[in-house]
Short mmCIF file of C-alpha atoms in Angstrom, two decimals:
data_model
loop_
_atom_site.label_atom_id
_atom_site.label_comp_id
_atom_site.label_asym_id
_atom_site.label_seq_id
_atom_site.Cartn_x
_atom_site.Cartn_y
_atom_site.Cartn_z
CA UNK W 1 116.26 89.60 156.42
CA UNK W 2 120.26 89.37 157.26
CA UNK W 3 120.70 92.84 158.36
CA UNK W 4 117.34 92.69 160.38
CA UNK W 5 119.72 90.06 162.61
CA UNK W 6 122.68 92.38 163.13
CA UNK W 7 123.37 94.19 166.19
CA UNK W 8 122.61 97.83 166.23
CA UNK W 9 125.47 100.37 164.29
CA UNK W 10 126.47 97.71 162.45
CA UNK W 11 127.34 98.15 158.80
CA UNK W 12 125.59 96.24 156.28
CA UNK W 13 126.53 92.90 155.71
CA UNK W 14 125.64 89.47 153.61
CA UNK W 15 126.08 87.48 157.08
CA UNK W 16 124.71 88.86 160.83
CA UNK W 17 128.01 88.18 162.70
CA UNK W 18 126.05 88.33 166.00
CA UNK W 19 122.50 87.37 165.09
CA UNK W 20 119.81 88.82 167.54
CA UNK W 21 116.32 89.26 167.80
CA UNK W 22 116.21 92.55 169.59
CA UNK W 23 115.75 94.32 165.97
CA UNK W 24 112.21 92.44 166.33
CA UNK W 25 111.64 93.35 169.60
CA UNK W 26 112.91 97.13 169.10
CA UNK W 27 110.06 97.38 166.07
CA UNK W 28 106.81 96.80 167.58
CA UNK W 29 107.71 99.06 171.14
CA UNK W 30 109.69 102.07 169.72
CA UNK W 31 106.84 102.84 167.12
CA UNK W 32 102.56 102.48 167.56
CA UNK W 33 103.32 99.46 165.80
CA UNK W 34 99.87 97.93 166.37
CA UNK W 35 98.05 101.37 165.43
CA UNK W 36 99.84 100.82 161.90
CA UNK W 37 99.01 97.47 161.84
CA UNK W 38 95.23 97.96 162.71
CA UNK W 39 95.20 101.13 160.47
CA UNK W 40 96.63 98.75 157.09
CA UNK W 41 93.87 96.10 157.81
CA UNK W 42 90.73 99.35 157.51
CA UNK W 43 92.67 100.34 154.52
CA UNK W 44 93.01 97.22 153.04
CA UNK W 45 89.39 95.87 153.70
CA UNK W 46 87.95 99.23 152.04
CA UNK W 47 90.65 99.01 148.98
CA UNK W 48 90.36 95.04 148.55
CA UNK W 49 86.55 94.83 149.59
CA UNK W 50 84.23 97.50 147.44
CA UNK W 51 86.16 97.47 144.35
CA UNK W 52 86.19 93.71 143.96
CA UNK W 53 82.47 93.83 143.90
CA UNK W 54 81.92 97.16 142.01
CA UNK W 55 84.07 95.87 139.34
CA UNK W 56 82.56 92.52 139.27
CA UNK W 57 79.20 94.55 138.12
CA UNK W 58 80.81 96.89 135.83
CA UNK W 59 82.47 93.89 134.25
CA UNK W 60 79.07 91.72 133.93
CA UNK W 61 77.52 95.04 132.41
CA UNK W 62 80.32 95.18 129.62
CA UNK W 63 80.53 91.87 128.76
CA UNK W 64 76.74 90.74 128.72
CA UNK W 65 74.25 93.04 128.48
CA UNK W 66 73.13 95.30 125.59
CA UNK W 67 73.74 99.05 125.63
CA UNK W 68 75.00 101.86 123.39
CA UNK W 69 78.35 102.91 123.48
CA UNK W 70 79.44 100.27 125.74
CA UNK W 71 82.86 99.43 123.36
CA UNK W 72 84.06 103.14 123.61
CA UNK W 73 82.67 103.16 127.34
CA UNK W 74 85.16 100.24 128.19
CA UNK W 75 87.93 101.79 125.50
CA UNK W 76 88.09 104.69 128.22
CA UNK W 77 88.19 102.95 131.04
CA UNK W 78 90.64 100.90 129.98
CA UNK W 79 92.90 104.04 128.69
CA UNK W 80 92.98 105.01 132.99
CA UNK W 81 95.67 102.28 133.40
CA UNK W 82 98.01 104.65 130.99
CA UNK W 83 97.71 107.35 133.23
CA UNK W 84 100.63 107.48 135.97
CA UNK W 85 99.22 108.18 139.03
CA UNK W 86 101.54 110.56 140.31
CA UNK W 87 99.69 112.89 137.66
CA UNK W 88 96.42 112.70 139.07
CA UNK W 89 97.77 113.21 143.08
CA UNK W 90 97.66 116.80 143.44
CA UNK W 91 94.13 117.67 141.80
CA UNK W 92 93.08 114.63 143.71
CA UNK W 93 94.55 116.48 146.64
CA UNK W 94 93.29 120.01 146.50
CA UNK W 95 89.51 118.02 145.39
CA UNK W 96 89.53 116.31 148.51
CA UNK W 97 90.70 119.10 150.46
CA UNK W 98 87.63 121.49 148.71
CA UNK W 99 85.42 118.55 150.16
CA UNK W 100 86.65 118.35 153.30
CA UNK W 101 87.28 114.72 153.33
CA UNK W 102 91.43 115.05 154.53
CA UNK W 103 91.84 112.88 157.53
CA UNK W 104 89.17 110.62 156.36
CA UNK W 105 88.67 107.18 154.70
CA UNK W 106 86.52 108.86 151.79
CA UNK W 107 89.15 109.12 149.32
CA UNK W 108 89.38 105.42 149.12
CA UNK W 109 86.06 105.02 149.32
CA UNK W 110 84.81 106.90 146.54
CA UNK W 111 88.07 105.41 144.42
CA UNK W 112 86.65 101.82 145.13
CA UNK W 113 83.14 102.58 144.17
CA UNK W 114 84.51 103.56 140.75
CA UNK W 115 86.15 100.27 140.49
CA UNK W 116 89.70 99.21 139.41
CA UNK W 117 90.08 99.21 135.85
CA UNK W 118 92.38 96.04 135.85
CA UNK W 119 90.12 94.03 137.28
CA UNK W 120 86.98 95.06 135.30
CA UNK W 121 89.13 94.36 132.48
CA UNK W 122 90.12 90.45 134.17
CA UNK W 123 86.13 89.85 134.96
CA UNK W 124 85.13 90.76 131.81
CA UNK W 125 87.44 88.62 129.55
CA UNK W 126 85.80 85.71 132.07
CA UNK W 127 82.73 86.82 131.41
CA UNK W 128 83.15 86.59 127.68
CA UNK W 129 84.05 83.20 127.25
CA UNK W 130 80.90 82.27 129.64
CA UNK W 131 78.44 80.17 126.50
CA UNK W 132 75.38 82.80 125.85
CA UNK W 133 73.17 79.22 126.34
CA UNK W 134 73.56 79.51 129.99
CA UNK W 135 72.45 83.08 130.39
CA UNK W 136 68.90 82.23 128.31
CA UNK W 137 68.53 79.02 129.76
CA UNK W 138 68.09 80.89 133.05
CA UNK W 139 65.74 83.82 131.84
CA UNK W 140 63.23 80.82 130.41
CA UNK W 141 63.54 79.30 133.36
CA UNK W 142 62.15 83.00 134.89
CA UNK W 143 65.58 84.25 136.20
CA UNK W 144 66.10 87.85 136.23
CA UNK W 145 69.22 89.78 135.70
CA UNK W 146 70.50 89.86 139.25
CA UNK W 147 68.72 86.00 139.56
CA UNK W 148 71.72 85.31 137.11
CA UNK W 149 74.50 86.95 138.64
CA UNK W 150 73.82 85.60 141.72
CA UNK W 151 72.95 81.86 140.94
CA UNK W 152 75.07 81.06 138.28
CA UNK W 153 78.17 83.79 137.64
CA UNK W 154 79.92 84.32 141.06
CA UNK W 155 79.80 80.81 142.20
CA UNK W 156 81.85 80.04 138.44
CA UNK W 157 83.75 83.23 139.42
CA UNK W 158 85.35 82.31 142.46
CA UNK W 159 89.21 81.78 141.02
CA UNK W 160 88.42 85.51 138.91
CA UNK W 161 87.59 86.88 142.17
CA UNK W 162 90.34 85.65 144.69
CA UNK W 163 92.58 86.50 141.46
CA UNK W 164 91.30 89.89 141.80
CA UNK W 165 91.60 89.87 145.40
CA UNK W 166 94.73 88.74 145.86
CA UNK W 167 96.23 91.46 143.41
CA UNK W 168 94.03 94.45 144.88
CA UNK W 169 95.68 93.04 148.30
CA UNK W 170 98.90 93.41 147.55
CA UNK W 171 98.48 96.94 145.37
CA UNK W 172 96.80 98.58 148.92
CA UNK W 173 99.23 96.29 151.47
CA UNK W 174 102.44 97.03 149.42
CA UNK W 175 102.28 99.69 147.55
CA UNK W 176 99.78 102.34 148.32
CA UNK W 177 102.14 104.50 150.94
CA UNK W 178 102.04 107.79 149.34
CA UNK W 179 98.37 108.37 149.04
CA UNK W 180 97.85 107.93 152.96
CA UNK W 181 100.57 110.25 153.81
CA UNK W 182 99.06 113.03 151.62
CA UNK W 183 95.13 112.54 152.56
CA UNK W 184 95.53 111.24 156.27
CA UNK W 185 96.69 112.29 159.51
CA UNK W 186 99.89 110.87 161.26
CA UNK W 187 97.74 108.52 163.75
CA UNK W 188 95.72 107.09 160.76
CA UNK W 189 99.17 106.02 158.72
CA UNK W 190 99.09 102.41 157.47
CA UNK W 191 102.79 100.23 157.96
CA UNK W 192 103.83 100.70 154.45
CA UNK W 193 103.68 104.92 154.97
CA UNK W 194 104.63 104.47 158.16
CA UNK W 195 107.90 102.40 157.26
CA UNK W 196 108.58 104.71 154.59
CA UNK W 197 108.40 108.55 156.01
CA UNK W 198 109.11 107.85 159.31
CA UNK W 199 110.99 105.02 160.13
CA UNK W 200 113.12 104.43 162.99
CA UNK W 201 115.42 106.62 164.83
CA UNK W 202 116.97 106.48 168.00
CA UNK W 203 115.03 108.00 171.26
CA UNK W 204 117.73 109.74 172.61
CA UNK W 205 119.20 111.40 169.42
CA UNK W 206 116.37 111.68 166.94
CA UNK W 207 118.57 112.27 164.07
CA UNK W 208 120.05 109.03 164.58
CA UNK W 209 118.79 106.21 161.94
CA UNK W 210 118.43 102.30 163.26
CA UNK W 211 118.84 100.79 160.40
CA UNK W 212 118.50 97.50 161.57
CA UNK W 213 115.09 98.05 162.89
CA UNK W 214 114.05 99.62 159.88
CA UNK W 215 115.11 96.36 158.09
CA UNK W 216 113.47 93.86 160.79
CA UNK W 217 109.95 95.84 160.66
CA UNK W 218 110.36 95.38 156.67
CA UNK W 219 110.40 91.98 157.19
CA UNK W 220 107.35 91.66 159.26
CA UNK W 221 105.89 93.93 157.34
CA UNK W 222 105.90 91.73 154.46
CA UNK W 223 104.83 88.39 155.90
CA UNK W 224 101.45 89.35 155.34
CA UNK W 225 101.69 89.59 151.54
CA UNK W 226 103.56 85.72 151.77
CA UNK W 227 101.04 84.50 153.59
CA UNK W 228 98.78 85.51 151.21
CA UNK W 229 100.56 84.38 148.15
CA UNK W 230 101.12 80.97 149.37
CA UNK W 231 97.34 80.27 150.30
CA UNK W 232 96.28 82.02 147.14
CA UNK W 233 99.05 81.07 144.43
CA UNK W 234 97.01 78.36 142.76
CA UNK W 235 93.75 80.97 142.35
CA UNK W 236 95.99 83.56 141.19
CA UNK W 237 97.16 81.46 138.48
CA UNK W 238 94.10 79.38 137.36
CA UNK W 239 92.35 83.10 137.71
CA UNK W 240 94.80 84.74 135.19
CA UNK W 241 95.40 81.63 133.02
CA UNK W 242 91.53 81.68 132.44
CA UNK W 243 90.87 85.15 131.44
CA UNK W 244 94.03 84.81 129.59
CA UNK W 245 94.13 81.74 127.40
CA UNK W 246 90.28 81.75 126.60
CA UNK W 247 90.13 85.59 125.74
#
């Protein structure tokens, strides 16, 4: 945030001597900054939105109903999380390249519909402290399965689910920069890629690093994740404090 305020070929410092705004002002015209922007909110819809609601199924299926195998099922799923993803990039790479789906959305797509295992793992500890009463009171009262889900566990789920939300959020917002630079073109680039092989260099000498515009587009480019936080912090911690303290 301090160097964001300095004056251009400035060294770095703990207090802007001259504090100006240009830095700001520099960001959003010397890049597509807008095109980024626009191209983080499709990524973060499709990351945030179908895994929050394929893993709320794949958590009610592991936690209530009946089916073989189901322990071991979850016991793999769960044993994804210990796999660094930087070992999975490259065959993800040349998969999607056999496909043709490079320089599409598909990738995260396809990841979503699997669900995250995380966040199957957060529903389901919910799930499992949810009293067995309830679900039969409903089937003699002639719910079906889906009558269930829909009636009686997502409107109890809501902190779970903006929990899960807000954590899938900042994973795709903050984080995920290296996938889009391998599977998508330069145009389709979300902020955090864009910020992070790119960056900022002077017009007239390419070669030339502004450093202070790389440090003021940093800060705007996490206001989004504050924001966030500060409207979500009390779901985030009555979501993790239940699947927690109960399981």
């Amino acid at each position: 945030m301090v160097n964001s305020l300095q004056p251009l070929f400035t060294g770095v410092t703990w207090f802007p001597s001259h504090p100006t705004f240009e830095n700001f002002r520099l960001a959003f015209t010397l890049q597509p900054f807008w095109l980024y922007f626009k191209n983080s909110c499709i990524l973060v819809l499709i990351s945030v939105g179908i895994p929050i609601i394929t893993s709320f199924f794949s958590a009610f299926a592991f936690a209530r109903l009946r089916a073989k195998f189901k322990g071991i099922l979850f016991m793999m799923i769960l044993s994804t999380m210990m796999v660094p993803a930087t070992v999975t990039q490259i065959p993800q790479y040349v998969l999607f390249h056999e496909y043709g789906l490079l320089g599409t959305y598909w990738p995260w797509i396809l990841g979503g519909i699997g669900g995250s295992p995380f966040i199957i793992f957060l529903y389901r500890q919910f799930f499992m402290n949810v009293p067995k009463e309830l679900d039969e009171a409903a089937r003699i009262d002639g719910c079906s399965t889906f009558g269930i889900i829909f009636r009686i566990y997502i409107p109890i789920s809501l902190p779970v689910v903006a929990t899960a939300g807000i954590l899938l959020f900042n994973a795709s917002w903050g984080t995920d920069y290296l996938a889009p630079y391998m599977f998508l073109q330069e145009r389709q680039y979300p902020l955090a890629t864009q910020l992070m092989q790119i960056g900022y260099y002077l017009p007239s000498a390419p070669t030339v690093s502004l450093f202070q515009v790389q440090q003021a587009a940093l800060v705007i480019f996490v206001l989004p994740i504050l924001i966030v936080f500060l409207f979500g912090q009390r779901y985030l911690i009555s979501g993790i404090m239940t699947g927690a303290v109960k399981s």
